[in-house]
Amino acid sequence: MLMKCLPAAILFTGLLYIFLIPEEPLSIKIIFKIVPMLLILLYAGATGRRQDRYKSLILLGLFFCMLGDGLLIWFVIGLSAFLIGHLFYISAFFKLWTFSWLRFATIFPICVYSTWIGREIVLSLIEKGENSLIIPVICYVTVISLMGWAAFMTGNAAAIIGGVLFVISDSILSWNKFIDDVAFSGPLIMLTYYAAQFFMAYSIRMKPSFHLSKGLKSERPIQ
């Protein structure tokens, strides 16, 4: 029953935060921002029959991203929490590594895109005299790009969707914060962000099972 109700609760609280909660007072805004993540953590924790390594790493990734949500008012501190979260996601995804030349080839468009957007952000930071943010931003762009590629290498549909949505969300946020205003940036950032985190949690249910005797891989929800 809990597993059936939680997705609806995540959707409701996420939409409540995005469209109804005012900017002030800030403390209330942050609390409502974190609530959907707490529910996603609960959903991930209740998923699956056993506490395996992949699930533990995803839970840690979700937890540090939730910390980043609350600490992003101090940008570098919040960014660092998100970076740690991505490192846990990367570790989890490499646990499910299944080689495919097609998925491996996604590293090339990901590198091109991350180099382009990283360059645009750095040039904007230099122009604005915010040189202290250059190294943290470069580190973050590198790590989230690796996370996105690692998600592809799992062959896990939920992990791939989560990774792509996370990159989209952070791209909108970065462009809006450092380069130029993006129309409807707030809702776009948070809608893609909450969806990304939900798919990260759901990837635990979609963890591939390997049939070594047949040399085949099947992907099915874990009940």
Coordinates of C-alpha atoms in Angstrom, one line a residue:
M1 CA 0.0 0.0 0.0
L2 CA 2.8 2.4 0.9
M3 CA 4.6 1.8 -2.4
K4 CA 1.4 2.7 -4.3
C5 CA 0.7 5.9 -2.3
L6 CA 4.3 7.3 -2.2
P7 CA 4.6 8.2 -5.9
A8 CA 1.3 10.2 -5.7
A9 CA 2.5 11.9 -2.5
I10 CA 5.9 12.8 -4.2
L11 CA 4.0 14.3 -7.2
F12 CA 1.6 16.3 -4.9
T13 CA 4.3 17.7 -2.6
G14 CA 6.6 18.5 -5.6
L15 CA 3.9 20.4 -7.4
L16 CA 2.9 22.1 -4.2
Y17 CA 6.5 23.4 -3.7
I18 CA 6.9 24.4 -7.4
F19 CA 3.7 26.3 -7.9
L20 CA 2.2 27.3 -4.5
I21 CA 4.9 27.8 -1.9
P22 CA 6.0 31.5 -1.8
E23 CA 9.7 32.6 -1.8
E24 CA 9.4 34.0 1.7
P25 CA 9.9 33.0 4.5
L26 CA 13.0 31.2 3.2
S27 CA 13.0 28.6 6.0
I28 CA 9.5 27.4 5.0
K29 CA 10.5 27.4 1.3
I30 CA 13.4 25.1 2.1
I31 CA 11.3 22.8 4.2
F32 CA 8.8 22.3 1.5
K33 CA 11.6 21.9 -1.1
I34 CA 13.0 19.0 1.0
V35 CA 9.8 17.2 1.6
P36 CA 9.5 15.5 -1.9
M37 CA 13.1 14.3 -1.5
L38 CA 12.3 12.8 1.9
L39 CA 9.5 10.9 0.3
I40 CA 11.7 9.8 -2.6
L41 CA 14.2 8.5 0.0
L42 CA 11.4 6.6 1.7
Y43 CA 10.3 5.2 -1.6
A44 CA 13.8 4.1 -2.4
G45 CA 14.3 2.6 1.0
A46 CA 11.1 0.6 0.8
T47 CA 12.0 -0.7 -2.7
G48 CA 13.3 -4.2 -3.2
R49 CA 13.6 -7.2 -0.9
R50 CA 17.2 -6.9 0.2
Q51 CA 19.7 -4.2 1.2
D52 CA 22.3 -4.6 -1.5
R53 CA 25.2 -2.4 -2.5
Y54 CA 23.4 -0.7 -5.4
K55 CA 20.5 0.3 -3.2
S56 CA 22.7 1.6 -0.5
L57 CA 24.7 3.8 -2.9
I58 CA 21.5 5.2 -4.5
L59 CA 20.2 6.0 -1.0
L60 CA 23.4 7.9 -0.2
G61 CA 23.2 9.7 -3.5
L62 CA 19.6 10.8 -2.7
F63 CA 20.6 11.8 0.8
F64 CA 23.4 14.1 -0.3
C65 CA 21.3 15.6 -3.0
M66 CA 18.7 16.4 -0.4
L67 CA 21.4 18.1 1.7
G68 CA 22.3 20.1 -1.4
D69 CA 18.7 21.2 -1.7
G70 CA 18.8 22.7 1.7
L71 CA 22.3 24.1 1.5
L72 CA 22.2 25.6 -2.0
I73 CA 21.6 29.1 -0.5
W74 CA 25.3 28.8 0.2
F75 CA 26.1 27.9 -3.4
V76 CA 29.5 26.2 -3.1
I77 CA 28.5 24.2 -0.1
G78 CA 25.3 23.1 -1.8
L79 CA 27.2 22.3 -5.0
S80 CA 29.6 20.2 -3.0
A81 CA 26.8 18.2 -1.5
F82 CA 25.3 17.6 -4.9
L83 CA 28.8 16.6 -6.2
I84 CA 29.1 14.0 -3.5
G85 CA 25.7 12.7 -4.3
H86 CA 26.7 12.3 -7.9
L87 CA 29.8 10.4 -6.9
F88 CA 27.6 7.9 -5.1
Y89 CA 25.4 7.6 -8.1
I90 CA 28.4 6.9 -10.3
S91 CA 29.6 4.2 -7.9
A92 CA 26.1 2.7 -8.0
F93 CA 25.9 2.8 -11.8
F94 CA 29.3 1.2 -12.2
K95 CA 28.0 -1.7 -10.1
L96 CA 25.5 -2.4 -12.9
W97 CA 28.0 -1.8 -15.8
T98 CA 27.0 -3.8 -18.9
F99 CA 29.1 -3.1 -21.9
S100 CA 27.5 -2.1 -25.2
W101 CA 29.3 -0.2 -27.9
L102 CA 26.2 1.8 -28.7
R103 CA 25.9 2.9 -25.0
F104 CA 29.6 3.4 -24.7
A105 CA 29.5 5.8 -27.7
T106 CA 27.3 8.2 -25.8
I107 CA 30.5 9.4 -24.2
F108 CA 31.2 11.5 -27.3
P109 CA 28.1 13.6 -27.4
I110 CA 28.2 13.9 -23.6
C111 CA 31.8 15.2 -23.8
V112 CA 31.0 17.6 -26.6
Y113 CA 27.9 19.0 -24.7
S114 CA 29.7 19.3 -21.3
T115 CA 32.7 21.0 -22.9
W116 CA 30.5 23.5 -24.6
I117 CA 28.3 24.4 -21.7
G118 CA 31.3 24.3 -19.3
R119 CA 33.1 26.8 -21.6
E120 CA 30.1 29.1 -21.7
I121 CA 29.7 29.1 -18.0
V122 CA 33.5 29.8 -17.4
L123 CA 33.5 32.6 -19.9
S124 CA 30.5 34.2 -18.2
L125 CA 32.2 33.8 -14.8
I126 CA 35.3 35.5 -16.0
E127 CA 33.3 38.3 -17.5
K128 CA 31.5 38.8 -14.2
G129 CA 34.7 38.6 -12.2
E130 CA 33.5 35.5 -10.3
N131 CA 36.8 33.6 -10.8
S132 CA 36.5 31.8 -7.4
L133 CA 33.6 29.7 -8.9
I134 CA 35.5 28.5 -11.9
I135 CA 37.1 25.4 -10.4
P136 CA 34.0 24.3 -8.4
V137 CA 31.9 24.6 -11.6
I138 CA 34.4 22.7 -13.8
C139 CA 34.6 19.9 -11.2
Y140 CA 30.8 19.7 -11.0
V141 CA 30.3 19.7 -14.8
T142 CA 32.9 16.9 -15.1
V143 CA 31.3 14.8 -12.4
I144 CA 27.7 15.2 -13.5
S145 CA 28.7 14.4 -17.1
L146 CA 30.4 11.2 -15.9
M147 CA 27.3 10.4 -13.9
G148 CA 25.1 10.8 -17.0
W149 CA 27.5 8.5 -19.0
A150 CA 27.6 5.9 -16.2
A151 CA 23.8 5.8 -16.2
F152 CA 23.8 4.9 -19.9
M153 CA 26.3 2.1 -19.2
T154 CA 24.0 0.4 -16.8
G155 CA 21.4 -0.5 -19.5
N156 CA 18.9 0.3 -16.8
A157 CA 16.1 2.4 -18.3
A158 CA 15.1 4.2 -15.1
A159 CA 18.8 5.1 -14.3
I160 CA 19.3 6.4 -17.9
I161 CA 16.1 8.6 -17.7
G162 CA 17.2 9.8 -14.2
G163 CA 20.7 10.7 -15.4
V164 CA 19.5 12.6 -18.5
L165 CA 16.8 14.5 -16.6
F166 CA 19.4 15.5 -13.9
V167 CA 21.7 16.9 -16.6
I168 CA 18.8 18.8 -18.2
S169 CA 17.8 20.2 -14.8
D170 CA 21.3 21.4 -13.9
S171 CA 21.9 22.8 -17.4
I172 CA 18.8 25.0 -17.1
L173 CA 19.9 26.1 -13.6
S174 CA 23.4 26.9 -14.7
W175 CA 22.4 28.7 -17.8
N176 CA 19.8 30.8 -15.9
K177 CA 22.2 31.5 -13.0
F178 CA 25.4 32.3 -14.9
I179 CA 24.7 33.1 -18.5
D180 CA 21.2 34.4 -19.3
D181 CA 17.6 34.2 -18.1
V182 CA 15.6 31.2 -19.1
A183 CA 11.8 31.5 -19.3
F184 CA 10.0 29.5 -16.6
S185 CA 13.3 28.4 -15.3
G186 CA 12.1 27.7 -11.8
P187 CA 9.4 25.2 -12.7
L188 CA 11.5 23.6 -15.4
I189 CA 14.5 23.1 -13.1
M190 CA 12.4 21.6 -10.3
L191 CA 10.1 19.4 -12.4
T192 CA 13.1 17.8 -14.2
Y193 CA 15.0 17.6 -10.9
Y194 CA 12.3 15.8 -8.9
A195 CA 11.6 13.5 -11.8
A196 CA 15.3 12.7 -12.1
Q197 CA 15.5 11.8 -8.4
F198 CA 12.3 9.7 -8.6
F199 CA 13.8 7.7 -11.5
M200 CA 17.0 7.2 -9.6
A201 CA 15.0 5.7 -6.8
Y202 CA 12.9 3.6 -9.2
S203 CA 16.1 2.2 -10.8
I204 CA 16.4 0.0 -7.8
R205 CA 13.2 -1.7 -8.8
M206 CA 14.5 -2.0 -12.4
K207 CA 17.8 -3.5 -11.5
P208 CA 18.9 -6.0 -14.2
S209 CA 19.2 -9.6 -13.3
F210 CA 21.9 -11.6 -15.1
H211 CA 21.3 -15.1 -16.4
L212 CA 24.9 -16.3 -16.7
S213 CA 23.9 -19.7 -17.9
K214 CA 22.3 -18.2 -21.0
G215 CA 24.6 -15.1 -21.3
L216 CA 21.5 -12.9 -21.4
K217 CA 20.3 -10.0 -19.4
S218 CA 16.7 -9.3 -18.4
E219 CA 15.4 -6.2 -16.8
R220 CA 12.3 -6.5 -14.7
P221 CA 10.8 -4.7 -11.7
I222 CA 11.7 -6.1 -8.3
Q223 CA 8.5 -6.7 -6.3

